[in-house]
Short mmCIF file of C-alpha atoms in Angstrom, two decimals:
data_model
loop_
_atom_site.label_atom_id
_atom_site.label_comp_id
_atom_site.label_asym_id
_atom_site.label_seq_id
_atom_site.Cartn_x
_atom_site.Cartn_y
_atom_site.Cartn_z
CA UNK A 1 99.14 104.20 82.75
CA UNK A 2 101.73 102.46 84.94
CA UNK A 3 101.59 101.47 88.60
CA UNK A 4 104.61 100.41 90.67
CA UNK A 5 104.83 98.86 94.12
CA UNK A 6 105.67 101.19 97.04
CA UNK A 7 108.74 100.80 99.28
CA UNK A 8 106.46 99.85 102.19
CA UNK A 9 105.64 96.60 100.32
CA UNK A 10 109.33 95.74 100.11
CA UNK A 11 109.78 96.32 103.86
CA UNK A 12 106.67 94.28 104.64
CA UNK A 13 107.82 91.29 102.56
CA UNK A 14 111.37 91.48 103.91
CA UNK A 15 109.97 91.33 107.44
CA UNK A 16 107.64 88.45 106.62
CA UNK A 17 110.34 86.36 104.97
CA UNK A 18 112.92 87.12 107.68
CA UNK A 19 110.47 86.01 110.38
CA UNK A 20 109.66 82.84 108.41
CA UNK A 21 113.34 81.89 108.02
CA UNK A 22 114.08 82.64 111.71
CA UNK A 23 111.11 80.44 112.65
CA UNK A 24 112.45 77.58 110.49
CA UNK A 25 115.92 77.85 112.06
CA UNK A 26 114.44 77.82 115.57
CA UNK A 27 112.35 74.72 114.71
CA UNK A 28 115.46 72.96 113.39
CA UNK A 29 117.40 73.79 116.56
CA UNK A 30 114.49 72.54 118.65
CA UNK A 31 114.06 69.23 116.78
CA UNK A 32 117.51 68.24 115.53
CA UNK A 33 120.27 67.34 118.02
CA UNK A 34 123.01 69.96 118.08
CA UNK A 35 125.87 68.75 115.90
CA UNK A 36 127.97 69.91 112.95
CA UNK A 37 125.39 68.88 110.31
CA UNK A 38 122.57 70.72 112.08
CA UNK A 39 124.72 73.83 112.31
CA UNK A 40 125.63 73.56 108.63
CA UNK A 41 121.96 73.18 107.72
CA UNK A 42 120.99 76.22 109.76
CA UNK A 43 123.84 78.25 108.25
CA UNK A 44 122.72 77.26 104.76
CA UNK A 45 119.09 78.19 105.47
CA UNK A 46 120.18 81.46 107.07
CA UNK A 47 122.40 82.31 104.07
CA UNK A 48 119.55 81.53 101.68
CA UNK A 49 117.23 83.65 103.79
CA UNK A 50 119.64 86.58 103.70
CA UNK A 51 119.92 86.26 99.93
CA UNK A 52 116.11 86.28 99.57
CA UNK A 53 115.56 89.15 102.00
CA UNK A 54 118.33 91.47 100.80
CA UNK A 55 118.53 90.66 97.10
CA UNK A 56 115.54 88.77 95.71
CA UNK A 57 112.72 90.71 97.38
CA UNK A 58 114.08 94.23 96.59
CA UNK A 59 114.75 93.31 92.94
CA UNK A 60 111.33 91.65 92.62
CA UNK A 61 109.51 94.66 94.02
CA UNK A 62 111.56 97.04 91.89
CA UNK A 63 110.83 95.07 88.68
CA UNK A 64 107.09 94.66 89.36
CA UNK A 65 105.03 96.94 87.10
CA UNK A 66 101.31 97.07 86.33
CA UNK A 67 100.34 98.76 83.09
CA UNK A 68 96.94 99.44 81.59
CA UNK A 69 96.74 99.92 77.81
CA UNK A 70 93.35 100.33 76.14
CA UNK A 71 91.39 97.44 77.60
CA UNK A 72 94.28 95.23 78.63
CA UNK A 73 95.99 94.83 81.98
CA UNK A 74 99.72 94.01 81.64
CA UNK A 75 101.82 92.82 84.57
CA UNK A 76 105.61 92.73 84.25
CA UNK A 77 107.47 90.88 87.01
CA UNK A 78 110.31 88.55 87.85
CA UNK A 79 113.94 88.44 88.89
CA UNK A 80 115.68 85.55 87.14
CA UNK A 81 112.73 84.39 85.04
CA UNK A 82 110.99 87.55 83.90
CA UNK A 83 107.42 87.34 82.74
CA UNK A 84 104.85 89.60 81.15
CA UNK A 85 101.17 88.75 81.59
CA UNK A 86 98.63 90.32 79.22
CA UNK A 87 95.02 90.14 80.46
CA UNK A 88 92.12 91.56 78.49
CA UNK A 89 90.09 93.35 81.20
CA UNK A 90 86.81 91.87 79.98
CA UNK A 91 88.27 88.42 80.73
CA UNK A 92 88.75 89.14 84.43
CA UNK A 93 86.19 87.00 86.22
CA UNK A 94 86.63 88.33 89.78
CA UNK A 95 88.67 91.28 91.08
CA UNK A 96 89.21 91.11 94.83
CA UNK A 97 90.86 93.43 97.33
CA UNK A 98 92.20 92.02 100.59
CA UNK A 99 93.27 93.77 103.80
CA UNK A 100 94.89 92.08 106.79
CA UNK A 101 95.59 93.69 110.19
CA UNK A 102 99.30 94.04 109.33
CA UNK A 103 98.76 95.49 105.86
CA UNK A 104 96.22 97.95 107.25
CA UNK A 105 98.96 99.30 109.56
CA UNK A 106 101.02 100.07 106.46
CA UNK A 107 97.89 101.32 104.59
CA UNK A 108 98.37 98.65 101.90
CA UNK A 109 95.87 96.51 100.02
CA UNK A 110 96.44 93.16 98.29
CA UNK A 111 94.67 92.75 94.94
CA UNK A 112 93.66 89.36 93.55
CA UNK A 113 92.50 88.76 90.00
CA UNK A 114 90.60 85.65 88.96
CA UNK A 115 91.34 84.69 85.35
CA UNK A 116 91.00 81.54 83.28
CA UNK A 117 92.80 78.72 85.08
CA UNK A 118 93.69 80.48 88.30
CA UNK A 119 94.37 83.57 90.38
CA UNK A 120 96.92 86.32 89.94
CA UNK A 121 98.18 88.01 93.10
CA UNK A 122 99.30 91.60 92.88
CA UNK A 123 101.51 92.36 95.91
CA UNK A 124 100.39 95.07 98.27
CA UNK A 125 99.64 98.47 96.76
CA UNK A 126 98.90 101.78 98.52
CA UNK A 127 95.21 101.94 99.39
CA UNK A 128 94.48 104.92 97.12
CA UNK A 129 96.49 103.36 94.26
CA UNK A 130 94.62 100.04 94.56
CA UNK A 131 91.28 101.90 94.57
CA UNK A 132 92.32 103.78 91.45
CA UNK A 133 93.45 100.55 89.75
CA UNK A 134 90.19 98.78 90.58
CA UNK A 135 88.09 101.69 89.36
CA UNK A 136 90.02 101.78 86.07
CA UNK A 137 89.58 98.01 85.61
CA UNK A 138 85.89 98.33 86.48
CA UNK A 139 85.54 101.15 83.99
CA UNK A 140 87.20 99.05 81.27
CA UNK A 141 84.84 96.16 82.00
CA UNK A 142 81.68 98.23 81.85
CA UNK A 143 82.63 100.51 78.95
CA UNK B 1 75.21 73.41 52.52
CA UNK B 2 78.44 71.41 52.25
CA UNK B 3 78.13 68.06 53.91
CA UNK B 4 81.15 65.91 54.79
CA UNK B 5 80.76 62.55 56.53
CA UNK B 6 83.85 61.18 58.26
CA UNK B 7 84.66 58.22 60.48
CA UNK B 8 87.35 58.52 63.19
CA UNK B 9 90.80 57.03 62.65
CA UNK B 10 91.08 53.24 63.44
CA UNK B 11 93.60 54.09 66.20
CA UNK B 12 90.53 55.29 68.13
CA UNK B 13 89.81 51.61 68.86
CA UNK B 14 92.85 51.48 71.16
CA UNK B 15 91.84 54.78 72.72
CA UNK B 16 88.35 53.39 73.44
CA UNK B 17 89.82 50.25 75.01
CA UNK B 18 91.38 52.27 77.83
CA UNK B 19 87.96 52.37 79.57
CA UNK B 20 88.39 48.63 80.11
CA UNK B 21 91.96 48.84 81.38
CA UNK B 22 91.21 46.37 84.18
CA UNK B 23 90.77 43.57 81.63
CA UNK B 24 94.42 44.00 80.59
CA UNK B 25 95.84 44.63 84.06
CA UNK B 26 94.11 41.67 85.76
CA UNK B 27 96.06 38.82 84.00
CA UNK B 28 99.56 40.03 85.01
CA UNK B 29 98.33 40.60 88.59
CA UNK B 30 96.79 37.16 88.62
CA UNK B 31 100.06 35.61 87.32
CA UNK B 32 102.07 37.46 89.98
CA UNK B 33 99.78 36.28 92.79
CA UNK B 34 99.94 32.71 91.48
CA UNK B 35 103.74 32.88 91.40
CA UNK B 36 103.90 34.24 94.96
CA UNK B 37 101.44 31.82 96.58
CA UNK B 38 101.45 28.68 94.44
CA UNK B 39 104.80 28.98 92.61
CA UNK B 40 102.93 27.89 89.50
CA UNK B 41 101.80 30.22 86.71
CA UNK B 42 99.11 29.69 84.12
CA UNK B 43 99.96 32.02 81.23
CA UNK B 44 96.54 32.29 79.62
CA UNK B 45 93.08 31.52 80.97
CA UNK B 46 90.05 31.05 78.74
CA UNK B 47 88.04 33.62 80.72
CA UNK B 48 90.74 36.27 80.24
CA UNK B 49 90.99 35.58 76.51
CA UNK B 50 87.21 35.92 76.20
CA UNK B 51 87.29 39.18 78.22
CA UNK B 52 90.01 40.68 75.97
CA UNK B 53 88.16 39.57 72.83
CA UNK B 54 84.88 41.12 74.07
CA UNK B 55 86.70 44.36 74.95
CA UNK B 56 88.27 44.51 71.50
CA UNK B 57 84.92 43.82 69.87
CA UNK B 58 83.12 46.47 71.93
CA UNK B 59 85.77 49.06 71.09
CA UNK B 60 85.57 48.10 67.41
CA UNK B 61 81.79 48.47 67.32
CA UNK B 62 81.95 51.79 69.13
CA UNK B 63 84.44 53.02 66.51
CA UNK B 64 82.52 51.56 63.56
CA UNK B 65 79.23 53.13 64.56
CA UNK B 66 80.67 56.61 65.20
CA UNK B 67 80.30 59.12 62.41
CA UNK B 68 80.87 62.82 62.19
CA UNK B 69 78.92 64.96 59.75
CA UNK B 70 80.29 68.42 59.10
CA UNK B 71 77.95 71.14 57.80
CA UNK B 72 80.12 74.26 57.59
CA UNK B 73 80.24 75.50 61.19
CA UNK B 74 78.14 72.68 62.66
CA UNK B 75 79.41 69.24 63.62
CA UNK B 76 76.95 66.40 64.14
CA UNK B 77 78.41 63.43 66.02
CA UNK B 78 76.43 60.21 65.69
CA UNK B 79 77.32 57.29 67.97
CA UNK B 80 75.92 53.95 69.01
CA UNK B 81 74.33 50.80 67.64
CA UNK B 82 71.48 50.00 70.05
CA UNK B 83 71.51 53.16 72.16
CA UNK B 84 72.04 55.88 69.58
CA UNK B 85 73.16 59.38 70.41
CA UNK B 86 73.47 62.47 68.28
CA UNK B 87 75.37 65.55 69.47
CA UNK B 88 75.46 68.88 67.70
CA UNK B 89 78.33 71.27 68.27
CA UNK B 90 78.63 74.73 66.73
CA UNK B 91 82.29 75.61 66.29
CA UNK B 92 81.70 79.33 66.70
CA UNK B 93 80.46 78.66 70.30
CA UNK B 94 83.58 76.72 71.24
CA UNK B 95 86.25 78.62 73.12
CA UNK B 96 89.17 76.90 71.40
CA UNK B 97 90.20 74.05 69.13
CA UNK B 98 93.32 71.98 69.81
CA UNK B 99 94.88 69.56 67.34
CA UNK B 100 97.49 67.22 68.79
CA UNK B 101 100.02 65.05 66.92
CA UNK B 102 102.61 62.75 68.48
CA UNK B 103 105.21 60.39 67.06
CA UNK B 104 102.62 57.59 66.74
CA UNK B 105 100.26 59.99 64.96
CA UNK B 106 102.98 60.86 62.45
CA UNK B 107 103.54 57.16 61.69
CA UNK B 108 99.83 56.36 61.32
CA UNK B 109 98.92 59.73 59.71
CA UNK B 110 96.41 60.69 62.37
CA UNK B 111 95.73 63.69 64.60
CA UNK B 112 93.59 64.19 67.72
CA UNK B 113 91.22 67.10 67.86
CA UNK B 114 89.90 68.58 71.12
CA UNK B 115 87.13 71.18 71.07
CA UNK B 116 86.69 73.11 74.31
CA UNK B 117 83.05 73.95 74.87
CA UNK B 118 83.67 76.24 77.89
CA UNK B 119 81.76 73.94 80.25
CA UNK B 120 84.10 71.70 82.22
CA UNK B 121 86.98 69.38 81.55
CA UNK B 122 85.01 66.14 81.08
CA UNK B 123 85.05 64.25 77.83
CA UNK B 124 81.27 64.15 77.87
CA UNK B 125 80.94 67.89 77.52
CA UNK B 126 83.90 68.49 75.25
CA UNK B 127 84.73 66.79 72.00
CA UNK B 128 87.84 64.66 71.62
CA UNK B 129 88.28 62.57 68.46
CA UNK B 130 91.17 61.12 66.45
CA UNK B 131 91.00 61.71 62.70
CA UNK B 132 93.07 60.82 59.67
CA UNK B 133 95.22 63.77 58.68
CA UNK B 134 93.60 64.01 55.25
CA UNK B 135 90.09 64.06 56.75
CA UNK B 136 91.10 66.75 59.23
CA UNK B 137 92.25 69.03 56.42
CA UNK B 138 88.94 68.43 54.64
CA UNK B 139 86.99 69.32 57.78
CA UNK B 140 88.94 72.49 58.42
CA UNK B 141 88.59 73.61 54.84
CA UNK B 142 84.81 73.12 55.12
CA UNK B 143 84.08 74.45 58.59
CA UNK B 144 86.85 76.79 59.68
CA UNK B 145 87.28 79.09 56.73
CA UNK B 146 88.57 81.94 58.90
CA UNK B 147 91.49 79.90 60.27
CA UNK B 148 94.91 80.97 59.05
CA UNK B 149 97.75 78.53 59.48
CA UNK B 150 100.53 80.32 61.36
CA UNK B 151 103.90 80.87 59.77
CA UNK B 152 106.89 79.44 61.63
CA UNK B 153 108.30 82.19 63.87
CA UNK B 154 111.90 83.34 63.64
CA UNK B 155 114.04 80.94 65.68
CA UNK B 156 117.50 81.22 67.14
CA UNK B 157 119.42 78.01 66.39
CA UNK B 158 121.88 78.43 69.27
CA UNK B 159 119.15 79.00 71.85
CA UNK B 160 117.66 75.59 71.23
CA UNK B 161 120.74 73.72 72.22
CA UNK B 162 121.45 75.37 75.56
CA UNK B 163 120.07 72.41 77.55
CA UNK B 164 121.74 69.67 75.44
CA UNK B 165 125.03 71.62 75.63
CA UNK B 166 124.89 71.68 79.43
CA UNK B 167 124.13 67.97 79.49
CA UNK B 168 127.00 67.38 77.05
CA UNK B 169 129.36 69.23 79.42
CA UNK B 170 128.09 67.01 82.21
CA UNK B 171 128.79 63.96 80.05
CA UNK B 172 132.35 65.10 79.31
CA UNK B 173 132.86 65.64 83.03
CA UNK B 174 131.52 62.13 83.69
CA UNK B 175 133.83 60.64 81.06
CA UNK B 176 136.84 62.39 82.54
CA UNK B 177 136.00 61.15 86.01
CA UNK B 178 134.49 57.88 84.78
CA UNK B 179 137.08 55.65 86.28
CA UNK B 180 136.80 57.23 89.69
CA UNK B 181 133.20 58.21 90.30
CA UNK B 182 130.77 57.15 87.56
CA UNK B 183 129.96 53.72 86.18
CA UNK B 184 129.21 52.98 82.54
CA UNK B 185 125.51 52.57 83.24
CA UNK B 186 125.28 56.11 84.64
CA UNK B 187 127.10 57.53 81.63
CA UNK B 188 124.73 55.65 79.31
CA UNK B 189 121.72 57.03 81.19
CA UNK B 190 123.07 60.57 80.80
CA UNK B 191 123.69 59.88 77.08
CA UNK B 192 120.08 58.71 76.60
CA UNK B 193 118.75 61.75 78.49
CA UNK B 194 120.91 64.02 76.33
CA UNK B 195 119.63 62.37 73.14
CA UNK B 196 116.04 62.84 74.31
CA UNK B 197 116.55 66.52 75.17
CA UNK B 198 118.36 67.12 71.87
CA UNK B 199 115.44 65.54 70.00
CA UNK B 200 112.95 67.67 71.97
CA UNK B 201 114.99 70.84 71.42
CA UNK B 202 115.26 70.16 67.69
CA UNK B 203 111.52 69.45 67.56
CA UNK B 204 110.89 72.80 69.30
CA UNK B 205 113.25 74.51 66.85
CA UNK B 206 111.51 73.10 63.76
CA UNK B 207 107.97 73.79 64.99
CA UNK B 208 106.44 76.90 66.49
CA UNK B 209 104.21 79.53 64.94
CA UNK B 210 102.12 82.50 65.99
CA UNK B 211 99.37 84.31 64.12
CA UNK B 212 97.47 87.12 65.84
CA UNK B 213 94.53 88.89 64.24
CA UNK B 214 90.76 88.60 64.82
CA UNK B 215 91.49 84.89 64.95
CA UNK B 216 94.46 83.45 66.75
CA UNK B 217 96.40 80.45 65.45
CA UNK B 218 99.34 78.95 67.29
CA UNK B 219 101.63 75.98 66.72
CA UNK B 220 103.33 74.85 69.93
CA UNK B 221 104.97 71.73 71.27
CA UNK B 222 105.19 69.78 74.52
CA UNK B 223 107.99 67.22 74.50
CA UNK B 224 107.73 65.46 71.15
CA UNK B 225 104.00 66.28 70.79
CA UNK B 226 102.89 68.98 68.37
CA UNK B 227 99.85 71.13 69.13
CA UNK B 228 97.86 73.46 66.89
CA UNK B 229 95.50 75.86 68.62
CA UNK B 230 92.80 78.04 67.09
CA UNK B 231 90.44 80.50 68.72
CA UNK B 232 88.90 83.92 68.24
CA UNK B 233 90.72 86.89 69.76
CA UNK B 234 87.75 87.57 72.10
CA UNK B 235 88.10 84.07 73.59
CA UNK B 236 91.64 84.59 74.84
CA UNK B 237 91.80 84.62 78.64
CA UNK B 238 95.45 85.44 79.27
CA UNK B 239 98.80 85.64 77.49
CA UNK B 240 102.02 85.03 79.42
CA UNK B 241 105.49 85.78 78.08
CA UNK B 242 108.48 84.33 80.00
CA UNK B 243 112.18 85.01 79.68
CA UNK B 244 114.79 82.83 81.37
CA UNK B 245 118.41 84.09 81.58
CA UNK B 246 119.23 82.10 78.40
CA UNK B 247 116.26 83.75 76.63
CA UNK B 248 117.50 87.19 77.66
CA UNK B 249 120.93 86.41 76.17
CA UNK B 250 119.48 85.32 72.81
CA UNK B 251 116.52 87.81 72.85
CA UNK B 252 113.93 85.04 72.72
CA UNK B 253 110.95 84.28 74.93
CA UNK B 254 108.39 81.59 75.72
CA UNK B 255 104.76 82.50 75.16
CA UNK B 256 101.80 80.73 76.70
CA UNK B 257 98.19 81.41 75.73
CA UNK B 258 95.09 80.45 77.70
CA UNK B 259 91.58 80.57 76.35
CA UNK B 260 88.78 81.96 78.47
CA UNK B 261 87.58 78.74 80.08
CA UNK B 262 88.07 76.84 83.35
CA UNK B 263 88.94 73.74 81.35
CA UNK B 264 91.50 75.64 79.28
CA UNK B 265 94.60 73.62 78.49
CA UNK B 266 96.81 76.43 77.28
CA UNK B 267 99.44 76.19 74.57
CA UNK B 268 103.12 77.15 74.77
CA UNK B 269 105.49 78.24 72.03
CA UNK B 270 109.11 77.97 73.05
CA UNK B 271 111.95 80.28 72.14
CA UNK B 272 110.10 82.59 69.79
CA UNK B 273 111.76 85.84 68.81
CA UNK B 274 110.88 88.42 71.50
CA UNK B 275 110.55 91.51 69.33
CA UNK B 276 108.49 89.66 66.74
CA UNK B 277 106.14 88.25 69.39
CA UNK B 278 105.63 91.54 71.19
CA UNK B 279 105.03 93.32 67.86
CA UNK B 280 102.31 90.79 66.95
CA UNK B 281 100.59 91.14 70.33
CA UNK B 282 100.78 94.95 70.16
CA UNK B 283 99.19 94.93 66.72
CA UNK B 284 96.43 92.46 67.56
CA UNK B 285 95.42 93.97 70.93
CA UNK B 286 96.29 97.59 70.11
CA UNK B 287 98.88 97.88 72.88
CA UNK B 288 102.18 99.67 73.22
CA UNK B 289 104.27 97.11 75.11
CA UNK B 290 108.00 97.64 75.17
CA UNK B 291 109.87 94.67 76.66
#
């Protein structure tokens, strides 16, 4: 069984990152005196932001896959450094679902998994998909 | 019941002395302060010599009166001269066993063993001891009969020298522009860094093994340190497989395993063959991954 991230997640992250980069540029303009170096810095940050928003985020969301085989949860992700995480479901300590006001507008839920040595964040999934994923994981744990 | 009694390696004395690090740090600080304020330095004071001697003696006694008795799966650690303690650890309850060897361990034929008891990361609740290599083999033969030593994984020779090659290109660039931009000292620093990375890459190439079954055995490395890791399949918390662009070119991957414990250290095997690794994980965990 495979789950992929919806297009709404890509739009949401593009918006978030674009706002963050615009905020940084405004702060730089507000703090640093206006000269050639400040302009160069802002151009560099803006170029990096454009790269992240229009290349990195879409490729990351497209490559992100969640697979469930037998009693293992497998997450495949990454753009330049690709990684595959294999988690036996019985080893998941806490499974959390998070909703913010903005994600609720898009009908998306963020899923967090507590494993040995840290948390794994699964970017926003459709609400019905996240419910289905959590019920499958719960079923694997209690089988 | 087989009974093996072993004493830790004498190098443990230096490891035990680190608790009294202040005794060794205080004299140089004292000499520096004397030089700054009085412009006169006394190299050795009687009190400092006595403090170092007492520290050495304490560490020696702590080492001398530590013994480990191995009864199959059970380890009994006896410590102390006046205040005696006796700890009992059952290996089957531990989440993972790490064996570490560095360059100094290779010279003195020793190895450090760390047993993770799934409690926390303190030394009090986990077991960390340095053994002679021969004694360690004896212990493992007696107590860990299910452990299989992993076979070295298939390695790609070219993949291991990607980093040294890039540094070598940088060095050639420095040499070509040496007279204009870089001084000899900078070139020497880059040469030393390149030699270190080449040694680390060669060390990674020579060592690295994976065995997946009901028990998991891994040989990994960190810098010039070599790690062996053993645990049961049920105790694995997470497995992560990474591929950098260089790994994708040579069809290799890095694999990192974590045991199911908050104090888990994790072990990494670099540049293992991707297909081989995925096939082993698929077989052990009954998956159908296709990377």
